[in-house]
Amino acid sequence: MSALHSLSLDAATLSRGYREGRFTPADVVEEAYRRIAAGGDHHAWLHLAPREEALARAAAVSARSLDDQPLFGLPYGVKDNIDVAGWPTTAGCEALQYVPQRSAAVVERLDAAGAINLGKQNMDQFATGLVGVRTVTPAARNALDARLVPGGSSSGSAVAVAAGFTTFSIGSDTGGSGRVPAAYNNIVGLKPTPGLVSTRGFLYCNRTFDVPPVFALTVRDAQAVFDAIAGPDSEDAGTVQRPAGEHRWGLASPPGLFRFALPRPDQLDFFGDDTMRRRFDAVVDLLNGLGGTPVVIDLDPFLEAGRLVFDSPLVAERWLTYGETLERHPEAVHPAVAQAIGNAKHYTASDTFRALYRLQGLQALTHRVLADVDALVLPTVGTLLTVAEVEADPALNTHMGRYTYFANPLRLPALSVPAGFRADGRPFGLSLVGAPFTDARLGALAHALQARVGGRLGATSTSFEEISA
């Protein structure tokens, strides 16, 4: 058996191996395709690049200096609502398929940094869902436990990383799609402050609120990818026109003493899952041990902001992207997705402005609250759902967004970090949410927590301690 068969594809391990000459980008691409073929029932991919195309990309990367390519030879994939020139984009709906002439801004930057794109990844149709099973094709399978949903909507993106197929993936996040699947698959899901990363070339769910997240095995890997894709884009008016270096996670100092916010106990809903509640309490104790001081806050303004995006006139923005497809090809759209988007037709323009004005007030209020702490600490999800439970009751999808819906409408950075396993062996993800542009601080706290917890990376056989030695 090749030594590569047991190799972790995390960035630190690959970068070290490249510098030592133990393998080449072509070797890693071959190993990635071997793993994908062996784990085909994960259904992580909707379009896998031909092997020859990926090998040609590996050769082009190898022909350039390693020092000029910060992501040299790192295999990755993107969610299938992100354009890659010459590859079909479907957002999980064949009736919508088109082949773009140009790649999305994030893909252009990743390719320039030396990463190797292996394909387009599975997703909840139209990025409308947090469970990962709102699909008309076979749904991605949770990399750790096939009984659990994979999380969505960036399901395939998370599964590909957790299963060891890629070093990282890029998804899209409107209300938690870059964090919920991370929690379900025991990996990191980094969602930057809105505006730091361009969304040019995305097929939007809600253009106003969509943010590109990074999925990776470690906080440090996510940091490296974020550093490569962050920065203004002259073709995307939504990007923040300030130097990306101000937010480079690599410049973050160790956490030291810090203050973290917790909701009032009556505002923490675990939907009857006491196993999840106990693990959350244990992780809060770990944060105390890292130098943290808890501060209790009122979570209601945050929760209200989350409801405004998914249960208000603001959902009408989805109709702009997908309404025509829904009307012309209703048979091609998943019933739960059709219902969510169809609700947009019941609101008036005045309803929309009323919701926007309320959201502005909530932004001001919550920003004042977060200015006094380093992070708001929450479970990424309050419980873990099985495929059978979601199939029996699709409305359970909303439970998954309780602690994630609000981050983008409030313009906040957030990430989900693996924080060990529950007593029943299932993964637990902790969310850290910060004030706008405190991405570096969140990264430092998340790295410290991941280092303290340690343990298994994703669904792989590699531990955090092994790659950190």
CSV table of C-alpha atoms in Angstrom, one decimal:
chain,number,residue,atom,x,y,z
A,1,MET,CA,0.0,0.0,0.0
A,2,SER,CA,1.3,3.5,-0.9
A,3,ALA,CA,2.4,5.7,2.0
A,4,LEU,CA,0.0,8.3,0.6
A,5,HIS,CA,-3.0,6.0,1.4
A,6,SER,CA,-2.8,7.0,5.1
A,7,LEU,CA,-1.6,10.5,4.6
A,8,SER,CA,-3.7,13.4,6.1
A,9,LEU,CA,-4.5,16.0,3.4
A,10,ASP,CA,-4.4,18.8,5.9
A,11,ALA,CA,-2.5,21.9,4.6
A,12,ALA,CA,0.4,21.6,7.2
A,13,THR,CA,1.1,18.0,6.3
A,14,LEU,CA,1.0,18.5,2.6
A,15,SER,CA,3.1,21.7,2.7
A,16,ARG,CA,5.7,19.9,4.8
A,17,GLY,CA,5.8,16.9,2.4
A,18,TYR,CA,6.1,19.1,-0.7
A,19,ARG,CA,9.0,21.1,0.8
A,20,GLU,CA,10.8,17.8,1.8
A,21,GLY,CA,10.2,16.4,-1.7
A,22,ARG,CA,8.4,13.3,-0.4
A,23,PHE,CA,5.6,13.6,-2.9
A,24,THR,CA,4.3,16.0,-5.7
A,25,PRO,CA,1.0,17.7,-6.4
A,26,ALA,CA,0.3,15.0,-9.0
A,27,ASP,CA,0.8,12.3,-6.4
A,28,VAL,CA,-1.7,14.0,-4.1
A,29,VAL,CA,-4.2,14.4,-6.9
A,30,GLU,CA,-4.0,10.7,-7.7
A,31,GLU,CA,-4.5,9.8,-4.1
A,32,ALA,CA,-7.5,12.1,-3.8
A,33,TYR,CA,-9.1,10.4,-6.8
A,34,ARG,CA,-8.4,7.0,-5.4
A,35,ARG,CA,-10.2,8.0,-2.2
A,36,ILE,CA,-13.1,9.5,-4.0
A,37,ALA,CA,-13.6,6.3,-6.0
A,38,ALA,CA,-13.4,4.2,-2.9
A,39,GLY,CA,-15.9,6.4,-1.0
A,40,GLY,CA,-18.3,7.0,-3.9
A,41,ASP,CA,-21.4,6.4,-1.7
A,42,HIS,CA,-20.7,9.6,0.1
A,43,HIS,CA,-22.3,11.4,-2.9
A,44,ALA,CA,-20.2,14.5,-2.1
A,45,TRP,CA,-19.8,15.5,-5.8
A,46,LEU,CA,-22.2,16.6,-8.4
A,47,HIS,CA,-19.4,17.2,-11.0
A,48,LEU,CA,-16.0,15.7,-10.6
A,49,ALA,CA,-13.3,17.0,-12.9
A,50,PRO,CA,-11.8,14.5,-15.2
A,51,ARG,CA,-8.6,13.1,-13.6
A,52,GLU,CA,-6.5,14.3,-16.6
A,53,GLU,CA,-7.7,17.8,-16.1
A,54,ALA,CA,-6.8,17.8,-12.4
A,55,LEU,CA,-3.4,16.3,-13.2
A,56,ALA,CA,-2.7,19.0,-15.8
A,57,ARG,CA,-3.5,21.6,-13.2
A,58,ALA,CA,-1.1,19.8,-10.8
A,59,ALA,CA,1.6,20.0,-13.5
A,60,ALA,CA,1.0,23.7,-14.0
A,61,VAL,CA,1.3,24.3,-10.2
A,62,SER,CA,4.5,22.3,-10.0
A,63,ALA,CA,6.0,24.4,-12.8
A,64,ARG,CA,5.8,27.5,-10.6
A,65,SER,CA,7.7,28.3,-7.4
A,66,LEU,CA,6.2,26.9,-4.2
A,67,ASP,CA,7.1,30.1,-2.4
A,68,ASP,CA,4.9,32.1,-4.8
A,69,GLN,CA,1.8,29.9,-4.2
A,70,PRO,CA,0.6,29.9,-0.6
A,71,LEU,CA,-1.9,27.1,-1.3
A,72,PHE,CA,0.6,25.1,-3.4
A,73,GLY,CA,-0.8,21.7,-4.4
A,74,LEU,CA,-3.8,21.7,-2.0
A,75,PRO,CA,-6.8,19.8,-3.5
A,76,TYR,CA,-10.2,21.5,-3.0
A,77,GLY,CA,-13.8,21.6,-4.3
A,78,VAL,CA,-16.6,24.2,-4.5
A,79,LYS,CA,-20.3,24.0,-3.9
A,80,ASP,CA,-22.3,23.7,-7.1
A,81,ASN,CA,-23.7,27.3,-6.9
A,82,ILE,CA,-20.2,28.7,-7.5
A,83,ASP,CA,-19.0,29.2,-11.1
A,84,VAL,CA,-16.0,27.4,-12.5
A,85,ALA,CA,-15.3,28.2,-16.2
A,86,GLY,CA,-16.3,25.4,-18.4
A,87,TRP,CA,-18.0,23.3,-15.7
A,88,PRO,CA,-21.8,23.2,-15.3
A,89,THR,CA,-23.4,25.1,-12.5
A,90,THR,CA,-26.8,23.7,-11.3
A,91,ALA,CA,-27.3,24.7,-7.7
A,92,GLY,CA,-28.7,21.2,-7.4
A,93,CYS,CA,-31.3,21.6,-10.2
A,94,GLU,CA,-30.6,20.3,-13.7
A,95,ALA,CA,-33.3,22.5,-15.1
A,96,LEU,CA,-31.2,25.5,-14.1
A,97,GLN,CA,-27.9,24.3,-15.5
A,98,TYR,CA,-25.6,26.6,-17.4
A,99,VAL,CA,-21.9,26.5,-18.2
A,100,PRO,CA,-20.1,29.8,-17.3
A,101,GLN,CA,-17.4,31.4,-19.3
A,102,ARG,CA,-15.6,32.7,-16.3
A,103,SER,CA,-14.9,31.4,-12.8
A,104,ALA,CA,-16.1,33.0,-9.6
A,105,ALA,CA,-13.7,35.4,-7.9
A,106,VAL,CA,-12.9,33.0,-5.1
A,107,VAL,CA,-11.9,30.3,-7.6
A,108,GLU,CA,-9.7,32.7,-9.5
A,109,ARG,CA,-7.9,33.6,-6.3
A,110,LEU,CA,-7.5,30.0,-5.2
A,111,ASP,CA,-6.1,28.9,-8.5
A,112,ALA,CA,-3.7,31.8,-8.4
A,113,ALA,CA,-2.6,30.6,-5.0
A,114,GLY,CA,-1.7,27.2,-6.3
A,115,ALA,CA,-4.8,25.1,-5.1
A,116,ILE,CA,-6.1,22.4,-7.4
A,117,ASN,CA,-9.9,22.3,-8.0
A,118,LEU,CA,-11.3,18.7,-8.2
A,119,GLY,CA,-15.0,19.5,-8.8
A,120,LYS,CA,-18.4,20.8,-7.8
A,121,GLN,CA,-20.0,19.6,-4.6
A,122,ASN,CA,-23.5,18.4,-3.6
A,123,MET,CA,-25.9,20.8,-1.8
A,124,ASP,CA,-29.4,21.4,-0.7
A,125,GLN,CA,-31.2,22.5,-3.9
A,126,PHE,CA,-30.9,26.3,-4.4
A,127,ALA,CA,-29.0,26.4,-1.1
A,128,THR,CA,-32.4,26.4,0.6
A,129,GLY,CA,-32.0,24.2,3.7
A,130,LEU,CA,-29.7,23.3,6.6
A,131,VAL,CA,-30.1,19.5,6.5
A,132,GLY,CA,-28.4,18.5,3.3
A,133,VAL,CA,-31.2,16.1,2.1
A,134,ARG,CA,-33.3,18.6,0.2
A,135,THR,CA,-32.1,17.2,-3.1
A,136,VAL,CA,-33.6,15.5,-6.2
A,137,THR,CA,-30.4,13.5,-6.7
A,138,PRO,CA,-28.8,11.3,-4.1
A,139,ALA,CA,-28.0,13.4,-1.0
A,140,ALA,CA,-24.5,13.6,0.4
A,141,ARG,CA,-23.9,11.1,3.2
A,142,ASN,CA,-22.6,12.2,6.6
A,143,ALA,CA,-19.0,11.3,6.8
A,144,LEU,CA,-19.1,10.1,10.4
A,145,ASP,CA,-22.6,8.5,10.8
A,146,ALA,CA,-24.8,7.7,7.8
A,147,ARG,CA,-27.8,7.8,10.0
A,148,LEU,CA,-27.3,11.5,10.6
A,149,VAL,CA,-28.1,14.2,8.0
A,150,PRO,CA,-24.9,15.7,6.6
A,151,GLY,CA,-26.0,19.2,7.3
A,152,GLY,CA,-26.6,21.8,4.6
A,153,SER,CA,-26.9,23.5,2.4
A,154,SER,CA,-23.1,23.0,1.7
A,155,SER,CA,-23.4,19.3,2.4
A,156,GLY,CA,-21.0,17.9,-0.1
A,157,SER,CA,-18.4,20.6,0.7
A,158,ALA,CA,-18.3,19.5,4.4
A,159,VAL,CA,-18.4,15.8,3.6
A,160,ALA,CA,-15.5,16.0,1.1
A,161,VAL,CA,-13.2,17.6,3.7
A,162,ALA,CA,-14.3,15.3,6.6
A,163,ALA,CA,-13.8,12.2,4.5
A,164,GLY,CA,-10.3,13.2,3.5
A,165,PHE,CA,-11.0,13.8,-0.2
A,166,THR,CA,-9.8,17.4,-0.2
A,167,THR,CA,-7.8,19.8,2.0
A,168,PHE,CA,-10.6,22.4,2.0
A,169,SER,CA,-13.8,23.3,0.3
A,170,ILE,CA,-15.7,26.6,-0.4
A,171,GLY,CA,-19.4,26.7,0.2
A,172,SER,CA,-22.0,29.4,0.5
A,173,ASP,CA,-23.6,30.6,3.8
A,174,THR,CA,-26.9,32.5,4.1
A,175,GLY,CA,-28.1,31.4,7.4
A,176,GLY,CA,-25.6,28.7,8.6
A,177,SER,CA,-24.7,26.6,5.5
A,178,GLY,CA,-21.0,27.1,6.2
A,179,ARG,CA,-21.3,26.1,9.9
A,180,VAL,CA,-24.1,23.5,10.4
A,181,PRO,CA,-22.5,20.9,8.0
A,182,ALA,CA,-19.1,21.5,9.7
A,183,ALA,CA,-20.7,20.7,13.1
A,184,TYR,CA,-22.3,17.5,11.7
A,185,ASN,CA,-19.0,16.3,10.2
A,186,ASN,CA,-16.5,17.3,12.9
A,187,ILE,CA,-14.6,19.9,10.9
A,188,VAL,CA,-14.1,23.7,10.9
A,189,GLY,CA,-16.6,26.0,9.2
A,190,LEU,CA,-15.3,29.6,8.9
A,191,LYS,CA,-17.7,32.3,7.8
A,192,PRO,CA,-16.0,35.7,7.5
A,193,THR,CA,-17.5,39.1,8.1
A,194,PRO,CA,-19.7,39.8,5.1
A,195,GLY,CA,-17.9,41.8,2.5
A,196,LEU,CA,-14.4,40.5,3.2
A,197,VAL,CA,-14.7,37.8,0.5
A,198,SER,CA,-16.2,38.5,-3.0
A,199,THR,CA,-19.3,36.6,-4.0
A,200,ARG,CA,-18.9,37.5,-7.7
A,201,GLY,CA,-19.7,34.3,-9.7
A,202,PHE,CA,-22.1,32.9,-7.1
A,203,LEU,CA,-25.7,31.7,-7.9
A,204,TYR,CA,-27.2,33.4,-4.9
A,205,CYS,CA,-29.7,32.2,-2.3
A,206,ASN,CA,-30.0,35.7,-0.8
A,207,ARG,CA,-27.6,38.1,-2.5
A,208,THR,CA,-27.7,40.6,0.4
A,209,PHE,CA,-26.7,38.0,3.0
A,210,ASP,CA,-24.6,35.3,1.2
A,211,VAL,CA,-21.0,34.8,2.3
A,212,PRO,CA,-18.4,32.3,1.1
A,213,PRO,CA,-17.3,30.1,4.0
A,214,VAL,CA,-14.3,27.8,4.2
A,215,PHE,CA,-14.4,24.2,5.3
A,216,ALA,CA,-11.2,22.6,6.6
A,217,LEU,CA,-9.9,20.1,9.2
A,218,THR,CA,-8.3,22.8,11.3
A,219,VAL,CA,-8.6,26.4,12.1
A,220,ARG,CA,-5.1,27.0,10.8
A,221,ASP,CA,-6.0,25.5,7.4
A,222,ALA,CA,-9.2,27.6,7.2
A,223,GLN,CA,-7.1,30.7,8.1
A,224,ALA,CA,-4.7,30.0,5.2
A,225,VAL,CA,-7.5,29.7,2.7
A,226,PHE,CA,-9.3,32.8,4.1
A,227,ASP,CA,-6.0,34.8,3.7
A,228,ALA,CA,-5.8,33.8,0.0
A,229,ILE,CA,-9.4,34.7,-0.9
A,230,ALA,CA,-10.1,37.8,1.2
A,231,GLY,CA,-9.8,41.3,-0.2
A,232,PRO,CA,-11.7,43.9,-2.3
A,233,ASP,CA,-13.0,43.0,-5.7
A,234,SER,CA,-13.5,45.9,-8.1
A,235,GLU,CA,-16.2,43.9,-9.9
A,236,ASP,CA,-18.2,43.2,-6.7
A,237,ALA,CA,-19.6,46.3,-5.0
A,238,GLY,CA,-20.5,44.3,-1.9
A,239,THR,CA,-16.8,43.8,-0.9
A,240,VAL,CA,-15.3,45.9,1.8
A,241,GLN,CA,-12.8,48.4,0.4
A,242,ARG,CA,-10.1,48.1,3.0
A,243,PRO,CA,-6.9,46.0,3.0
A,244,ALA,CA,-7.5,42.3,3.6
A,245,GLY,CA,-4.3,42.3,5.7
A,246,GLU,CA,-6.1,44.0,8.5
A,247,HIS,CA,-8.1,40.8,9.0
A,248,ARG,CA,-5.4,38.2,8.3
A,249,TRP,CA,-5.9,35.4,10.8
A,250,GLY,CA,-2.2,34.7,10.8
A,251,LEU,CA,-1.6,38.0,12.6
A,252,ALA,CA,-3.9,37.1,15.5
A,253,SER,CA,-2.2,37.0,18.9
A,254,PRO,CA,-2.8,34.1,21.4
A,255,PRO,CA,-6.1,34.5,23.3
A,256,GLY,CA,-4.8,35.3,26.8
A,257,LEU,CA,-7.6,36.5,29.0
A,258,PHE,CA,-10.9,37.0,27.2
A,259,ARG,CA,-14.6,37.6,27.8
A,260,PHE,CA,-17.2,35.5,26.1
A,261,ALA,CA,-21.0,36.0,26.0
A,262,LEU,CA,-23.5,33.3,26.9
A,263,PRO,CA,-27.3,33.5,26.4
A,264,ARG,CA,-29.6,33.4,29.5
A,265,PRO,CA,-30.1,29.7,30.4
A,266,ASP,CA,-33.8,29.9,29.3
A,267,GLN,CA,-32.7,31.0,25.8
A,268,LEU,CA,-30.6,27.9,25.2
A,269,ASP,CA,-32.8,25.4,23.4
A,270,PHE,CA,-31.5,21.9,22.8
A,271,PHE,CA,-34.8,20.6,21.6
A,272,GLY,CA,-34.9,18.0,24.3
A,273,ASP,CA,-31.4,16.7,23.6
A,274,ASP,CA,-29.8,16.5,27.1
A,275,THR,CA,-26.6,14.9,25.6
A,276,MET,CA,-26.0,18.0,23.6
A,277,ARG,CA,-26.7,20.3,26.6
A,278,ARG,CA,-24.1,18.4,28.7
A,279,ARG,CA,-21.5,18.6,26.1
A,280,PHE,CA,-22.1,22.4,25.7
A,281,ASP,CA,-21.7,22.9,29.4
A,282,ALA,CA,-18.4,20.9,29.4
A,283,VAL,CA,-17.0,23.0,26.5
A,284,VAL,CA,-17.9,26.2,28.4
A,285,ASP,CA,-15.9,24.9,31.3
A,286,LEU,CA,-13.0,24.4,28.9
A,287,LEU,CA,-13.2,28.0,27.8
A,288,ASN,CA,-13.1,29.1,31.4
A,289,GLY,CA,-9.9,27.1,31.8
A,290,LEU,CA,-8.4,28.8,28.8
A,291,GLY,CA,-8.8,32.2,30.5
A,292,GLY,CA,-12.3,33.1,29.6
A,293,THR,CA,-14.8,35.0,31.7
A,294,PRO,CA,-18.5,34.4,30.8
A,295,VAL,CA,-20.9,37.3,30.5
A,296,VAL,CA,-24.7,36.6,30.3
A,297,ILE,CA,-26.5,38.5,27.5
A,298,ASP,CA,-30.0,38.6,26.1
A,299,LEU,CA,-30.1,36.5,22.9
A,300,ASP,CA,-33.6,37.7,21.8
A,301,PRO,CA,-32.4,40.5,19.4
A,302,PHE,CA,-30.1,38.0,17.7
A,303,LEU,CA,-32.9,35.5,17.3
A,304,GLU,CA,-35.3,38.1,15.9
A,305,ALA,CA,-32.7,39.1,13.3
A,306,GLY,CA,-32.5,35.5,12.2
A,307,ARG,CA,-36.2,35.2,11.8
A,308,LEU,CA,-36.3,38.3,9.7
A,309,VAL,CA,-34.3,36.6,6.9
A,310,PHE,CA,-36.2,33.3,6.8
A,311,ASP,CA,-39.7,34.2,7.9
A,312,SER,CA,-40.3,37.7,6.6
A,313,PRO,CA,-40.5,39.7,3.3
A,314,LEU,CA,-36.7,39.4,2.9
A,315,VAL,CA,-37.2,35.9,1.6
A,316,ALA,CA,-38.4,37.5,-1.6
A,317,GLU,CA,-34.8,37.9,-2.6
A,318,ARG,CA,-34.7,34.2,-3.4
A,319,TRP,CA,-37.5,34.6,-5.8
A,320,LEU,CA,-35.3,36.9,-7.9
A,321,THR,CA,-32.8,34.1,-8.5
A,322,TYR,CA,-35.0,31.0,-8.6
A,323,GLY,CA,-38.6,32.1,-9.2
A,324,GLU,CA,-38.6,31.7,-12.9
A,325,THR,CA,-37.2,28.2,-12.6
A,326,LEU,CA,-39.8,27.3,-10.1
A,327,GLU,CA,-42.6,28.5,-12.3
A,328,ARG,CA,-41.3,26.9,-15.5
A,329,HIS,CA,-40.0,23.6,-14.1
A,330,PRO,CA,-42.0,22.9,-10.9
A,331,GLU,CA,-41.4,19.2,-11.3
A,332,ALA,CA,-37.6,19.8,-11.0
A,333,VAL,CA,-37.8,21.5,-7.6
A,334,HIS,CA,-37.8,19.7,-4.2
A,335,PRO,CA,-41.2,20.3,-2.5
A,336,ALA,CA,-39.7,21.8,0.6
A,337,VAL,CA,-37.6,24.2,-1.5
A,338,ALA,CA,-40.5,25.2,-3.6
A,339,GLN,CA,-42.6,26.0,-0.5
A,340,ALA,CA,-39.8,28.1,1.1
A,341,ILE,CA,-39.3,30.2,-2.1
A,342,GLY,CA,-43.0,30.3,-2.9
A,343,ASN,CA,-43.7,32.1,0.4
A,344,ALA,CA,-42.0,35.2,-1.1
A,345,LYS,CA,-45.0,36.0,-3.2
A,346,HIS,CA,-47.2,36.8,-0.2
A,347,TYR,CA,-45.4,40.1,0.8
A,348,THR,CA,-45.6,43.7,-0.3
A,349,ALA,CA,-42.9,46.2,-1.0
A,350,SER,CA,-43.9,48.1,2.2
A,351,ASP,CA,-43.5,44.9,4.1
A,352,THR,CA,-39.9,44.6,2.8
A,353,PHE,CA,-38.9,48.1,3.9
A,354,ARG,CA,-40.5,47.6,7.3
A,355,ALA,CA,-38.3,44.5,7.8
A,356,LEU,CA,-35.2,46.3,6.6
A,357,TYR,CA,-35.7,49.2,9.0
A,358,ARG,CA,-36.1,46.7,11.9
A,359,LEU,CA,-33.0,44.8,10.8
A,360,GLN,CA,-31.0,48.1,10.9
A,361,GLY,CA,-32.1,48.7,14.5
A,362,LEU,CA,-31.1,45.2,15.5
A,363,GLN,CA,-27.7,45.6,13.9
A,364,ALA,CA,-27.0,48.6,16.0
A,365,LEU,CA,-28.2,47.0,19.2
A,366,THR,CA,-26.3,43.7,18.8
A,367,HIS,CA,-23.1,45.4,17.7
A,368,ARG,CA,-23.2,47.4,21.0
A,369,VAL,CA,-23.6,44.1,22.9
A,370,LEU,CA,-20.7,42.4,21.1
A,371,ALA,CA,-18.4,45.4,21.5
A,372,ASP,CA,-18.0,44.4,25.2
A,373,VAL,CA,-16.9,40.7,24.6
A,374,ASP,CA,-14.5,38.8,22.5
A,375,ALA,CA,-17.0,36.3,21.3
A,376,LEU,CA,-20.6,35.1,21.7
A,377,VAL,CA,-20.5,31.3,22.4
A,378,LEU,CA,-23.3,29.0,21.3
A,379,PRO,CA,-23.8,25.4,20.2
A,380,THR,CA,-23.7,25.4,16.4
A,381,VAL,CA,-26.8,23.3,16.4
A,382,GLY,CA,-29.0,22.5,19.4
A,383,THR,CA,-29.4,18.8,18.4
A,384,LEU,CA,-28.4,16.3,15.8
A,385,LEU,CA,-31.1,15.1,13.4
A,386,THR,CA,-31.2,11.8,11.6
A,387,VAL,CA,-32.2,11.4,8.0
A,388,ALA,CA,-35.3,9.5,9.1
A,389,GLU,CA,-36.4,12.3,11.4
A,390,VAL,CA,-36.1,14.9,8.7
A,391,GLU,CA,-37.9,12.8,6.1
A,392,ALA,CA,-40.7,12.3,8.5
A,393,ASP,CA,-40.9,16.0,9.5
A,394,PRO,CA,-39.2,18.5,7.0
A,395,ALA,CA,-40.0,21.4,9.3
A,396,LEU,CA,-37.3,20.3,11.7
A,397,ASN,CA,-34.9,22.1,9.3
A,398,THR,CA,-35.6,25.3,11.2
A,399,HIS,CA,-34.2,23.9,14.4
A,400,MET,CA,-30.8,23.8,12.8
A,401,GLY,CA,-30.8,27.6,12.2
A,402,ARG,CA,-31.6,28.8,15.7
A,403,TYR,CA,-27.9,29.7,16.5
A,404,THR,CA,-26.8,30.5,12.9
A,405,TYR,CA,-29.5,32.4,11.1
A,406,PHE,CA,-28.6,35.8,12.5
A,407,ALA,CA,-24.9,36.2,11.8
A,408,ASN,CA,-25.1,37.4,8.2
A,409,PRO,CA,-28.1,39.8,8.5
A,410,LEU,CA,-26.3,41.3,11.5
A,411,ARG,CA,-23.0,41.5,9.5
A,412,LEU,CA,-21.1,39.3,12.0
A,413,PRO,CA,-18.2,36.8,11.5
A,414,ALA,CA,-18.8,33.4,12.9
A,415,LEU,CA,-17.2,30.0,12.8
A,416,SER,CA,-18.0,26.4,14.0
A,417,VAL,CA,-15.1,24.6,15.6
A,418,PRO,CA,-15.0,20.9,16.5
A,419,ALA,CA,-15.2,20.6,20.3
A,420,GLY,CA,-15.1,16.9,20.9
A,421,PHE,CA,-17.7,14.2,21.0
A,422,ARG,CA,-20.8,13.7,23.0
A,423,ALA,CA,-21.3,10.7,25.3
A,424,ASP,CA,-22.9,8.8,22.4
A,425,GLY,CA,-19.9,9.3,20.1
A,426,ARG,CA,-21.5,11.9,17.9
A,427,PRO,CA,-19.7,15.2,17.1
A,428,PHE,CA,-20.2,18.5,18.8
A,429,GLY,CA,-19.5,21.8,17.1
A,430,LEU,CA,-19.2,25.1,19.0
A,431,SER,CA,-20.0,28.4,17.4
A,432,LEU,CA,-18.0,31.6,18.1
A,433,VAL,CA,-19.6,34.8,16.8
A,434,GLY,CA,-17.9,38.2,17.0
A,435,ALA,CA,-18.4,41.9,16.3
A,436,PRO,CA,-17.9,42.9,12.6
A,437,PHE,CA,-14.2,42.5,11.5
A,438,THR,CA,-13.1,40.6,14.6
A,439,ASP,CA,-12.3,37.6,12.4
A,440,ALA,CA,-8.7,37.4,13.6
A,441,ARG,CA,-9.7,37.3,17.3
A,442,LEU,CA,-12.3,34.6,16.7
A,443,GLY,CA,-9.6,32.6,14.8
A,444,ALA,CA,-7.2,32.8,17.7
A,445,LEU,CA,-9.9,31.7,20.2
A,446,ALA,CA,-11.0,28.8,17.9
A,447,HIS,CA,-7.5,27.6,17.4
A,448,ALA,CA,-6.8,27.6,21.2
A,449,LEU,CA,-10.0,25.6,21.8
A,450,GLN,CA,-9.2,23.1,19.0
A,451,ALA,CA,-5.7,22.6,20.4
A,452,ARG,CA,-7.1,22.1,23.9
A,453,VAL,CA,-9.8,19.6,22.8
A,454,GLY,CA,-7.6,17.8,20.2
A,455,GLY,CA,-8.8,14.4,18.9
A,456,ARG,CA,-9.9,13.1,15.6
A,457,LEU,CA,-10.0,15.3,12.5
A,458,GLY,CA,-13.2,15.0,10.6
A,459,ALA,CA,-13.9,11.3,9.9
A,460,THR,CA,-10.3,10.6,9.2
A,461,SER,CA,-8.0,8.4,11.2
A,462,THR,CA,-5.7,11.3,11.9
A,463,SER,CA,-5.7,13.3,15.2
A,464,PHE,CA,-5.0,17.0,15.8
A,465,GLU,CA,-2.1,16.0,18.0
A,466,GLU,CA,-0.5,14.0,15.1
A,467,ILE,CA,-0.3,16.9,12.7
A,468,SER,CA,0.7,19.3,15.4
A,469,ALA,CA,3.7,17.3,16.6
